[in-house]
mmCIF file of N, CA and C in Angstrom:
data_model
loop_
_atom_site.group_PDB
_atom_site.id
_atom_site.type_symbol
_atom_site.label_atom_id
_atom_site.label_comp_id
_atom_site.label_asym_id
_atom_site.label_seq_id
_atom_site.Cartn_x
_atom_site.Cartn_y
_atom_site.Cartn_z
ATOM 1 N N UNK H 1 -20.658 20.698 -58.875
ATOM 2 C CA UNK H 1 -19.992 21.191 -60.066
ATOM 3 C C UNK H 1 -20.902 22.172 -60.790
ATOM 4 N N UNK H 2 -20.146 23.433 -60.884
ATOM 5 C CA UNK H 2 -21.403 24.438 -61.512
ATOM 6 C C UNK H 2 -20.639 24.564 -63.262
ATOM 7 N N UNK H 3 -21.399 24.419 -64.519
ATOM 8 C CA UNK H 3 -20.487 24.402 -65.176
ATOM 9 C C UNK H 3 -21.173 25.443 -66.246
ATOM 10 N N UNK H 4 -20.070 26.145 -66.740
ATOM 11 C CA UNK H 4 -19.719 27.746 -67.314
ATOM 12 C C UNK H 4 -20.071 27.734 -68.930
ATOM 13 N N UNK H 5 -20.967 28.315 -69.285
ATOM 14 C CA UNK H 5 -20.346 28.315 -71.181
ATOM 15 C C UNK H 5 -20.128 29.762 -71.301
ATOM 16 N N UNK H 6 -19.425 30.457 -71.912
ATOM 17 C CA UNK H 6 -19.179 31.999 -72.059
ATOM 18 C C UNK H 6 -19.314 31.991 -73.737
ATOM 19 N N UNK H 7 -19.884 33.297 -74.300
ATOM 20 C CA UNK H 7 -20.059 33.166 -75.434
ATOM 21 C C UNK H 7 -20.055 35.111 -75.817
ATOM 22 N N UNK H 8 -19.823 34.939 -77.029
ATOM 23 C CA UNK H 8 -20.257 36.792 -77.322
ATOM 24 C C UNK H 8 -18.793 37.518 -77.538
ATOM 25 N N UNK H 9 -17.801 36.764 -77.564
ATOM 26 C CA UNK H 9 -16.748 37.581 -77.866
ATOM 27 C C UNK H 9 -16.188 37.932 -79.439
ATOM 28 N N UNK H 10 -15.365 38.878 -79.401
ATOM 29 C CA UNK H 10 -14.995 38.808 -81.296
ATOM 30 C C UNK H 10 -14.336 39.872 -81.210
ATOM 31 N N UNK H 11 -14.639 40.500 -82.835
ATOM 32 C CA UNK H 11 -13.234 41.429 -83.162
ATOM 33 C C UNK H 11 -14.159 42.605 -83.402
ATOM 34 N N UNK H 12 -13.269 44.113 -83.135
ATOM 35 C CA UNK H 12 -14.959 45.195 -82.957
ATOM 36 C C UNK H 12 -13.854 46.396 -82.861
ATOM 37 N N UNK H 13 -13.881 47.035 -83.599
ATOM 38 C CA UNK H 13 -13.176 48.229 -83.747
ATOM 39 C C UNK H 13 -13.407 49.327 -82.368
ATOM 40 N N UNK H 14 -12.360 50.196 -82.421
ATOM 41 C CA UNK H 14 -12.409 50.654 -80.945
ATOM 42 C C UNK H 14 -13.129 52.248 -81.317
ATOM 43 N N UNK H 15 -14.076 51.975 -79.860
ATOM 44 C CA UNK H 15 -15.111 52.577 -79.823
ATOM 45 C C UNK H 15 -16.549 51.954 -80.195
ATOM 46 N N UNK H 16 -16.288 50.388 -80.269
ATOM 47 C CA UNK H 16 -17.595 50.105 -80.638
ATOM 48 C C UNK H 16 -17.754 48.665 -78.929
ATOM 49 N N UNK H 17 -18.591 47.988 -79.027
ATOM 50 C CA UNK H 17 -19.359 47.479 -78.036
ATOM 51 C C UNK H 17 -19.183 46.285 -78.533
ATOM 52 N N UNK H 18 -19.681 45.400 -76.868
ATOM 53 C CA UNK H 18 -19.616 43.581 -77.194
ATOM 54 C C UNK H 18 -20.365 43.711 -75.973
ATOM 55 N N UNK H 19 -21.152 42.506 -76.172
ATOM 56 C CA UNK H 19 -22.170 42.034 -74.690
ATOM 57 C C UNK H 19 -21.665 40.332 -74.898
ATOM 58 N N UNK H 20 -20.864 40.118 -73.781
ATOM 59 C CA UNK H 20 -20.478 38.636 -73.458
ATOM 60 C C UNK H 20 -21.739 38.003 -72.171
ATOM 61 N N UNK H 21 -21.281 37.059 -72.399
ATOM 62 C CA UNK H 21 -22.796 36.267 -71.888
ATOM 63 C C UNK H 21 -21.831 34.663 -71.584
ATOM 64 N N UNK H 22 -22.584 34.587 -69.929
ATOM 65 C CA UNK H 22 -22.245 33.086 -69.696
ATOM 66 C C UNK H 22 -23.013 32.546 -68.955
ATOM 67 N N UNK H 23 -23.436 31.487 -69.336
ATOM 68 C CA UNK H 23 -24.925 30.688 -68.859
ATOM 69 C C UNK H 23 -24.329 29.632 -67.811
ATOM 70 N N UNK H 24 -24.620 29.883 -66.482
ATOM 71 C CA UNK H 24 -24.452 28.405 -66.022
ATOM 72 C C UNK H 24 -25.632 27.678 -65.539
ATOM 73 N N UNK H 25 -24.799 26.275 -64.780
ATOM 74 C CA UNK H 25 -25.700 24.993 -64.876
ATOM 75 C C UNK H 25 -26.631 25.162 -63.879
ATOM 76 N N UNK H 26 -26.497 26.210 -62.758
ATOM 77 C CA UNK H 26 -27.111 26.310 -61.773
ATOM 78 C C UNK H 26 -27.127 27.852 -61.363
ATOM 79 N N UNK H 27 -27.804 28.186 -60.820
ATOM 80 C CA UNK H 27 -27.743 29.735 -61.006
ATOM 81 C C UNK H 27 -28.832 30.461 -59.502
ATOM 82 N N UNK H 28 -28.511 30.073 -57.961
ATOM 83 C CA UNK H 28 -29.164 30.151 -56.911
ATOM 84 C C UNK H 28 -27.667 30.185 -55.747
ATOM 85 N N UNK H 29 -28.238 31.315 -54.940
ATOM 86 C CA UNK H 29 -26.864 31.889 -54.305
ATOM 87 C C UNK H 29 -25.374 31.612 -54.565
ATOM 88 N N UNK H 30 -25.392 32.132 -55.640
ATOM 89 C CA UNK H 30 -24.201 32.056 -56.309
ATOM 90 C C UNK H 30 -23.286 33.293 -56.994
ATOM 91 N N UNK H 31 -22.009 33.292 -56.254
ATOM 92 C CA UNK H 31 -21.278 34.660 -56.755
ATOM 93 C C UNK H 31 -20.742 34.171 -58.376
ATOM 94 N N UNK H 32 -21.124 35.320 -59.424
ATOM 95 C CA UNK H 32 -20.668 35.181 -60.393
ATOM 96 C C UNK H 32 -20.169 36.315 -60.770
ATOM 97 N N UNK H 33 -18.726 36.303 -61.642
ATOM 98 C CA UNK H 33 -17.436 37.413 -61.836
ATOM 99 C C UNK H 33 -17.136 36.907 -63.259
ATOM 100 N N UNK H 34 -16.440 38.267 -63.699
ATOM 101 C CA UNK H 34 -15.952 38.166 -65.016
ATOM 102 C C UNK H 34 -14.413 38.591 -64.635
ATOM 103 N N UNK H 35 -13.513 37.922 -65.452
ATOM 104 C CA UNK H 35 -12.363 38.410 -65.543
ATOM 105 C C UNK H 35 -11.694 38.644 -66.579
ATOM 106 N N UNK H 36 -10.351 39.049 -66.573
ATOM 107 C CA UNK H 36 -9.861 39.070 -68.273
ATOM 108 C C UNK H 36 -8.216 38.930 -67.980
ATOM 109 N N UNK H 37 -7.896 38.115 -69.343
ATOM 110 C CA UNK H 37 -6.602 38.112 -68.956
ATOM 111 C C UNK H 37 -5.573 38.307 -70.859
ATOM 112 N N UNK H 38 -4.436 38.459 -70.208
ATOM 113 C CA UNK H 38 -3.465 39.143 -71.577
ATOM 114 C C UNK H 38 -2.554 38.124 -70.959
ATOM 115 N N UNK H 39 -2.068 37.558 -72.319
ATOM 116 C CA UNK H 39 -0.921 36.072 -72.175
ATOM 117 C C UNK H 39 0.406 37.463 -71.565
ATOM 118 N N UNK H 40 0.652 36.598 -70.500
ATOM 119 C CA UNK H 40 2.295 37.258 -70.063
ATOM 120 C C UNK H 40 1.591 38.201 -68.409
ATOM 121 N N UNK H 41 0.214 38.187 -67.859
ATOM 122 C CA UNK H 41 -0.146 39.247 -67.302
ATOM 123 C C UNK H 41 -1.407 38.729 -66.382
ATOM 124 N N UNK H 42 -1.142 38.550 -65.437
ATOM 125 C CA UNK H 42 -1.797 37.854 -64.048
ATOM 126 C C UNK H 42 -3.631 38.480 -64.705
ATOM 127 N N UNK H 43 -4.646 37.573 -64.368
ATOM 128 C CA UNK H 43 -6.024 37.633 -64.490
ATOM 129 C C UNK H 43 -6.315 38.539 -63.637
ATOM 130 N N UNK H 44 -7.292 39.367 -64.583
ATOM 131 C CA UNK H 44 -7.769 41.066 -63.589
ATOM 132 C C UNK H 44 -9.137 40.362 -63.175
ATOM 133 N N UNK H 45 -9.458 40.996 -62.419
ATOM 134 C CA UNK H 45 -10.881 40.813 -62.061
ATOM 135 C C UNK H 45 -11.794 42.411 -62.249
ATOM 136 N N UNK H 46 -12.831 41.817 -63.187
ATOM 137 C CA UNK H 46 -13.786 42.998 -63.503
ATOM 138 C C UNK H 46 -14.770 43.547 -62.563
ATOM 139 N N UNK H 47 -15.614 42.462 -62.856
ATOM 140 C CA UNK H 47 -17.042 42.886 -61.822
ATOM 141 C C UNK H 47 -17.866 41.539 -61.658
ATOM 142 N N UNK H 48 -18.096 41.842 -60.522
ATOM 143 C CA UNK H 48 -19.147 40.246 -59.796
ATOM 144 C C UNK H 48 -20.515 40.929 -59.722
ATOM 145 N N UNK H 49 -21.215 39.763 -59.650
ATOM 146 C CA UNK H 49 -23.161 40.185 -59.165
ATOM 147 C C UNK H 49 -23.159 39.283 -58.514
ATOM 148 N N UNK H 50 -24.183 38.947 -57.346
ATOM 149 C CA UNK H 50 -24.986 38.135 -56.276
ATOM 150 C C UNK H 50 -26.027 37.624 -57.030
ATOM 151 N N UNK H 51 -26.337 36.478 -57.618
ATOM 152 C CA UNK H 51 -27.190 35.791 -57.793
ATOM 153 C C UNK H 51 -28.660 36.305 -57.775
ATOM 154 N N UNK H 52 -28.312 36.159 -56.145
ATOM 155 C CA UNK H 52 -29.863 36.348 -55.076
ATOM 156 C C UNK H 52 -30.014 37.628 -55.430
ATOM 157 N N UNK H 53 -29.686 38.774 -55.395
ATOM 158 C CA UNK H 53 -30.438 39.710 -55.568
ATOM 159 C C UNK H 53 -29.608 41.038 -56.327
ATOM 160 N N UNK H 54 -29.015 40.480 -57.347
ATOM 161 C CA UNK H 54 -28.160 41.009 -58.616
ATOM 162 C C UNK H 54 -27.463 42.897 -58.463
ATOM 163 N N UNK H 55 -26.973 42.572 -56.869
ATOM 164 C CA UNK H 55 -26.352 43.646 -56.490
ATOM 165 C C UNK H 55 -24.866 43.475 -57.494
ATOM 166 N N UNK H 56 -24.522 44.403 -58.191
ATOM 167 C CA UNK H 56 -23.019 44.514 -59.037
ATOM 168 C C UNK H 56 -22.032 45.040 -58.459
ATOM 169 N N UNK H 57 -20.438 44.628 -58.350
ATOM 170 C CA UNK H 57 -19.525 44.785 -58.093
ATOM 171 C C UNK H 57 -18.465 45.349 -59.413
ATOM 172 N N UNK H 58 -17.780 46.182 -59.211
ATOM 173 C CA UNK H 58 -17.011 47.102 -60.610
ATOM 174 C C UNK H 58 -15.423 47.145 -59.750
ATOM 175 N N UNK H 59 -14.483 46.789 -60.685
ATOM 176 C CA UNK H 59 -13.501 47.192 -60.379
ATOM 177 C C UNK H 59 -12.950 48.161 -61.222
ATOM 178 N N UNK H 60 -12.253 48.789 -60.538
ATOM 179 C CA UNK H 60 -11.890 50.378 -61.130
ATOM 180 C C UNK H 60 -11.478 50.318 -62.455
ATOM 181 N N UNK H 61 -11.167 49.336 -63.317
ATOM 182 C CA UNK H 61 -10.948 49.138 -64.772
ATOM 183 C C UNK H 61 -12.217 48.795 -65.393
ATOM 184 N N UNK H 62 -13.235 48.415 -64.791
ATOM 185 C CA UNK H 62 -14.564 48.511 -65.399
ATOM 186 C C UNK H 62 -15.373 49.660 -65.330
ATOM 187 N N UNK H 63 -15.674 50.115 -64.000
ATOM 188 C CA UNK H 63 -16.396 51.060 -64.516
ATOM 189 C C UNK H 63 -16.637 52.545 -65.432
ATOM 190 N N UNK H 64 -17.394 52.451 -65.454
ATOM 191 C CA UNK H 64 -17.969 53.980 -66.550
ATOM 192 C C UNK H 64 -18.307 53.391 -67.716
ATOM 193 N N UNK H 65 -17.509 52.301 -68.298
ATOM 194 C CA UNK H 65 -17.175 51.267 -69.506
ATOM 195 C C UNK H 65 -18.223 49.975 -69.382
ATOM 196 N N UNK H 66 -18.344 49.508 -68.584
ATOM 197 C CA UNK H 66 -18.610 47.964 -68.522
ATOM 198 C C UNK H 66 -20.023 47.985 -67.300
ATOM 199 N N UNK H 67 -20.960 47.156 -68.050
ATOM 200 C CA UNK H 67 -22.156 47.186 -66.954
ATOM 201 C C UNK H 67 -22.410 45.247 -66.784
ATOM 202 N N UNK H 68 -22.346 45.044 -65.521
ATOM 203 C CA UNK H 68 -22.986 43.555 -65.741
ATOM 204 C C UNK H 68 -24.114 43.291 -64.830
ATOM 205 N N UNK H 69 -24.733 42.784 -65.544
ATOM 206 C CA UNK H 69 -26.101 42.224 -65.356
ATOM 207 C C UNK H 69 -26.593 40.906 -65.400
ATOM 208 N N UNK H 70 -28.115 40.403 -65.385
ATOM 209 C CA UNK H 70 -28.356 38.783 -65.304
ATOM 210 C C UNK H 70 -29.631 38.538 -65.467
ATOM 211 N N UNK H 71 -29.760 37.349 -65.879
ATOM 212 C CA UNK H 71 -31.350 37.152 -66.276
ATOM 213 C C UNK H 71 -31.369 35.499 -65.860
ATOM 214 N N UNK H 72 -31.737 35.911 -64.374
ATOM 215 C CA UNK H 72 -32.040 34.428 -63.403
ATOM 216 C C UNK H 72 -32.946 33.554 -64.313
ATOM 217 N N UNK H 73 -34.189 33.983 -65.269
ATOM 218 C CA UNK H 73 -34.845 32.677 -65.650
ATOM 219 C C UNK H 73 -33.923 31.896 -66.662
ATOM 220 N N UNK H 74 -32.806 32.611 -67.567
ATOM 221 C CA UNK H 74 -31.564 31.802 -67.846
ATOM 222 C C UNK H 74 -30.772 31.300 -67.413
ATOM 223 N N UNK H 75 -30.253 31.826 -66.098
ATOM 224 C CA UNK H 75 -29.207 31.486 -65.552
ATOM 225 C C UNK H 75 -27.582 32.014 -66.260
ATOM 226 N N UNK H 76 -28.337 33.440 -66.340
ATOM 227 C CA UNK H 76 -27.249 33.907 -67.434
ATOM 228 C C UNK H 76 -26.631 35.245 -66.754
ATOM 229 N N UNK H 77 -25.300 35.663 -66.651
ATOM 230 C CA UNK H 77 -24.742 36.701 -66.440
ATOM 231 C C UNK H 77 -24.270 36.948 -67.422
ATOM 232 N N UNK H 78 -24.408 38.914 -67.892
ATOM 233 C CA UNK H 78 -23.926 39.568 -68.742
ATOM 234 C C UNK H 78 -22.592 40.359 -68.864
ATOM 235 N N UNK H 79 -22.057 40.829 -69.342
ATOM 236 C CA UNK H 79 -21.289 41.987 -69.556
ATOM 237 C C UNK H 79 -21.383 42.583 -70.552
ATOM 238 N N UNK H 80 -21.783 43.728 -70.454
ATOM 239 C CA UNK H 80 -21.832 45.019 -71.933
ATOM 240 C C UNK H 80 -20.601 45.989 -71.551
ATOM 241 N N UNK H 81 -20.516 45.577 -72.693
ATOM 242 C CA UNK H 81 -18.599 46.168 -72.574
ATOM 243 C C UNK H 81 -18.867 47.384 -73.749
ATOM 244 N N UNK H 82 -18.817 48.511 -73.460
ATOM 245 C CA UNK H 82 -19.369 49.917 -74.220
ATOM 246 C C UNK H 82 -17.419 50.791 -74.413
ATOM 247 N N UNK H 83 -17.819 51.404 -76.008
ATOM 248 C CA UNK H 83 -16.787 52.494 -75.884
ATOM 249 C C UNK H 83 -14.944 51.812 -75.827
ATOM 250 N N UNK H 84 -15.120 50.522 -76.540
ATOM 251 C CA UNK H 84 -14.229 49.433 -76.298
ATOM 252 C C UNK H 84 -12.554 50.327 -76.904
ATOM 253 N N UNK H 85 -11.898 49.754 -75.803
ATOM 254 C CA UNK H 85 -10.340 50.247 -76.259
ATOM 255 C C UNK H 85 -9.211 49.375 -77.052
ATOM 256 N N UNK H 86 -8.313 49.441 -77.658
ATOM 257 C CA UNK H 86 -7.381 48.246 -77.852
ATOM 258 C C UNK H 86 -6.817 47.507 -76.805
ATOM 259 N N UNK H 87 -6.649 48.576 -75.157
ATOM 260 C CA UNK H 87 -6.296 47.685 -74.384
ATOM 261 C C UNK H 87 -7.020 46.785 -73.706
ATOM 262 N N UNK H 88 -8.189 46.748 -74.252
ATOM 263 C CA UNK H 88 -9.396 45.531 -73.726
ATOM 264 C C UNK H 88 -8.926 44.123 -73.941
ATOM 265 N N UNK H 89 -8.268 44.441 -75.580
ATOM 266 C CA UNK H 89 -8.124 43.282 -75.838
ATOM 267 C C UNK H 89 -7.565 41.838 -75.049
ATOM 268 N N UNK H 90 -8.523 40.614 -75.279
ATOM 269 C CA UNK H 90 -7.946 40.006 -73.796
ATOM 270 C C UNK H 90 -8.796 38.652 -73.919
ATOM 271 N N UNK H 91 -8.307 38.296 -73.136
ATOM 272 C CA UNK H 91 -9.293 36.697 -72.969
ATOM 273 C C UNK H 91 -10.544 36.811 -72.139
ATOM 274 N N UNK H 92 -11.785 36.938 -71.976
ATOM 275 C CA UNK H 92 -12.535 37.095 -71.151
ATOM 276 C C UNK H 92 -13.153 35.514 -70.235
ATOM 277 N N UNK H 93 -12.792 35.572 -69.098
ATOM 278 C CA UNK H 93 -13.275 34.582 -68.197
ATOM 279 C C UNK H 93 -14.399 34.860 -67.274
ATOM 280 N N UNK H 94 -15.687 33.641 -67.564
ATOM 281 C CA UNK H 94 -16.562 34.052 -66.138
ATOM 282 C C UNK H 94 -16.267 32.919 -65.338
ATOM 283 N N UNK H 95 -16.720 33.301 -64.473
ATOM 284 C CA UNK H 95 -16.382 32.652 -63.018
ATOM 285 C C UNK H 95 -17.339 32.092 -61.982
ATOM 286 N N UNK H 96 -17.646 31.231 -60.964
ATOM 287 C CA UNK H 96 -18.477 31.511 -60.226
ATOM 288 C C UNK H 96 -18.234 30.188 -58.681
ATOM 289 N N UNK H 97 -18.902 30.743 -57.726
ATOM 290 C CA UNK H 97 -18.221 30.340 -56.507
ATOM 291 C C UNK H 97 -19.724 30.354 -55.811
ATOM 292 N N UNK H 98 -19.882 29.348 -54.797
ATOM 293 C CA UNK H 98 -21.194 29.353 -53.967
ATOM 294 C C UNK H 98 -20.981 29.745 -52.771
ATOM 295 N N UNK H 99 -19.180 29.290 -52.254
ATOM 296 C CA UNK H 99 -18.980 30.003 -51.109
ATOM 297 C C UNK H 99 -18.968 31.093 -50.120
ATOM 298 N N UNK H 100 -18.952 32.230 -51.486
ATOM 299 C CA UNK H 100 -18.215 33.560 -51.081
ATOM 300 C C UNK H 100 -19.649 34.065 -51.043
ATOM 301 N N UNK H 101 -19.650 34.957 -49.738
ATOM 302 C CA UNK H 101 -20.418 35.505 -48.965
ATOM 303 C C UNK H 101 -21.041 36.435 -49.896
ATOM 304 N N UNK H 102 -22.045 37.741 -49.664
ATOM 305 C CA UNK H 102 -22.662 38.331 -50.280
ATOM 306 C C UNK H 102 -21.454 39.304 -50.429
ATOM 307 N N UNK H 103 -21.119 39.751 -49.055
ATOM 308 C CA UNK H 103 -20.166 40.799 -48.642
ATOM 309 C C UNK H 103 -18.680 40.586 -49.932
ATOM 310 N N UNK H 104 -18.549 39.270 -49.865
ATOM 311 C CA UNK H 104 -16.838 39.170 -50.440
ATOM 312 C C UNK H 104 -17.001 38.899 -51.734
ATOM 313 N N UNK H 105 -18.393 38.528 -52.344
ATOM 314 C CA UNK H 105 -18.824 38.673 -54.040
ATOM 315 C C UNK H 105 -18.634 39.967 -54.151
ATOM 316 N N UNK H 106 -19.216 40.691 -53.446
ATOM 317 C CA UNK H 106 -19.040 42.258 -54.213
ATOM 318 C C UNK H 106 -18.022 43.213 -53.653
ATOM 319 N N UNK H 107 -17.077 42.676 -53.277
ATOM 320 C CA UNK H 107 -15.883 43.789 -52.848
ATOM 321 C C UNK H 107 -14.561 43.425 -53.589
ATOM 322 N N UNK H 108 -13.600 44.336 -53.252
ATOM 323 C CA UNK H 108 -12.213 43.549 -53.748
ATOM 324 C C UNK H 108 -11.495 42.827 -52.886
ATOM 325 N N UNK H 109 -12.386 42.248 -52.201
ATOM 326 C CA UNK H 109 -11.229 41.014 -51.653
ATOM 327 C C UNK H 109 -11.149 39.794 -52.336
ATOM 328 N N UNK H 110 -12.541 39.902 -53.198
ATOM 329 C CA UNK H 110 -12.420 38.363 -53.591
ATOM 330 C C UNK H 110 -11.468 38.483 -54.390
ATOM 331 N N UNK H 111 -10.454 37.554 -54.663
ATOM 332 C CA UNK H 111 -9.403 37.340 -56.048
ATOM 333 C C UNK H 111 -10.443 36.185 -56.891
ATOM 334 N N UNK H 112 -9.044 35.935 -57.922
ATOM 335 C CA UNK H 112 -9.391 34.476 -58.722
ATOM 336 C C UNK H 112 -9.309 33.287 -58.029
ATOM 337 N N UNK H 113 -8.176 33.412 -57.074
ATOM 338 C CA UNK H 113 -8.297 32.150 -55.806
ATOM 339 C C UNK H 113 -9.798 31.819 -55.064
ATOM 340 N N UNK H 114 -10.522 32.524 -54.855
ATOM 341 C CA UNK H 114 -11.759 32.614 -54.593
ATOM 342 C C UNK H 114 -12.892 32.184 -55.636
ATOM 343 N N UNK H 115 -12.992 31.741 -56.514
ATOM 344 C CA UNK H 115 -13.798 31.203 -57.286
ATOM 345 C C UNK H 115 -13.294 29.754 -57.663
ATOM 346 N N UNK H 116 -14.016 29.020 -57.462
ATOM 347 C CA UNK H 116 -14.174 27.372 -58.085
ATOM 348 C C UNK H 116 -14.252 27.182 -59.157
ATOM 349 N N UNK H 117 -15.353 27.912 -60.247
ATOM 350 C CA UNK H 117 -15.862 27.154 -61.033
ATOM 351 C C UNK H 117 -15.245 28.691 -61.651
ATOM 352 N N UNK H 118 -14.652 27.852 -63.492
ATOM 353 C CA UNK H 118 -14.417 28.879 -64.568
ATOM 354 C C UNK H 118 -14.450 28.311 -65.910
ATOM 355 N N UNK H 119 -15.097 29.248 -66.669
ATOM 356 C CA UNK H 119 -16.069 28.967 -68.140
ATOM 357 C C UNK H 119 -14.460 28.919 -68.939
ATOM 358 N N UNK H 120 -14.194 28.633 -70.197
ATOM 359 C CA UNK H 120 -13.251 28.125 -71.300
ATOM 360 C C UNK H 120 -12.410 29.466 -71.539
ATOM 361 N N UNK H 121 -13.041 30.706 -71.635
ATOM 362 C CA UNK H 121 -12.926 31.996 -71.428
ATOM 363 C C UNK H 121 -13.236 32.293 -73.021
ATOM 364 N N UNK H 122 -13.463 33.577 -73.420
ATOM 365 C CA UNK H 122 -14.131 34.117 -74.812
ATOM 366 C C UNK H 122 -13.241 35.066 -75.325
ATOM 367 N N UNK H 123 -12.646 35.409 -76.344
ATOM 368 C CA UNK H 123 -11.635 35.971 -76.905
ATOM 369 C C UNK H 123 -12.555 37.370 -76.829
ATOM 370 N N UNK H 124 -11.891 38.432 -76.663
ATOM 371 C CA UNK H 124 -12.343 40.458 -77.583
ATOM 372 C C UNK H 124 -10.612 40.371 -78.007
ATOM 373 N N UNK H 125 -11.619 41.275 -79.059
ATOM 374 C CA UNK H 125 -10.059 41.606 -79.746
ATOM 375 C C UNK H 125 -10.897 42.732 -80.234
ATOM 376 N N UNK H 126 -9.830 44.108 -80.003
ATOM 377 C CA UNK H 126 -10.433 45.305 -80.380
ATOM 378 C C UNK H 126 -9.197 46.421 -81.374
ATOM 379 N N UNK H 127 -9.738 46.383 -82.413
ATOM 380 C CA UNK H 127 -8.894 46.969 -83.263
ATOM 381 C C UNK H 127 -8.542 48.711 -83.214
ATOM 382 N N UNK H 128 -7.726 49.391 -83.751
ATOM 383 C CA UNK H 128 -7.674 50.574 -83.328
ATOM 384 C C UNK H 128 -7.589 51.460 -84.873
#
């Protein structure tokens, strides 16, 4: 059982920034992903990192916008969410899975079906 706290979300006028943060219980070859979701509207998937050696994965709604990162002596994965829009607004979920290969953490095959373990999720709300 790997277990999730996500923290760092809030309300932030658009064009301004949020760095969400989720610490887990264990943090050694382990795929960890952020996602986001809008009530009425299937969970997107953002961007994953590899544990082991904090290669990042971006899906085409993250990048240019969104950088994630990690700080193994925490056991913490980031997201700096820059240049924020109203359509950000959203539930933010991290995620994380021991199964999924190096290859399928950082591509788009992995879905949300592919992850085990998921944090409470952290509210953005971005005003316009």
């Amino acid at each position: 059982q790997v277990r999730l706290a996500e923290s760092g979300g809030g309300s932030v006028q658009a064009g301004g920034s949020l760095r969400l943060s989720c610490t887990a219980s264990e943090y050694r070859g382990i795929c960890m992903g952020w996602f986001r979701q809008v009530p009425g509207k299937d969970r997107e998937a953002l961007a994953a990192i590899f544990s082991n050696d904090g290669f990042p994965y971006y899906a085409d709604s993250a990048k240019g916008r969104f950088t994630i990162s990690q700080d193994k002596s925490k056991r913490t994965v980031y997201l700096q969410m820059n240049s924020l829009k109203p359509e950000d607004t959203a539930m933010y979920y991290c995620a994380a899975d021991r199964g999924l290969s190096h290859y399928d953490c950082l591509s788009d095959s992995a879905t949300i079906y592919d992850y085990t373990f998921w944090g409470q999720g952290t509210q953005v709300t971005v005003a316009s």
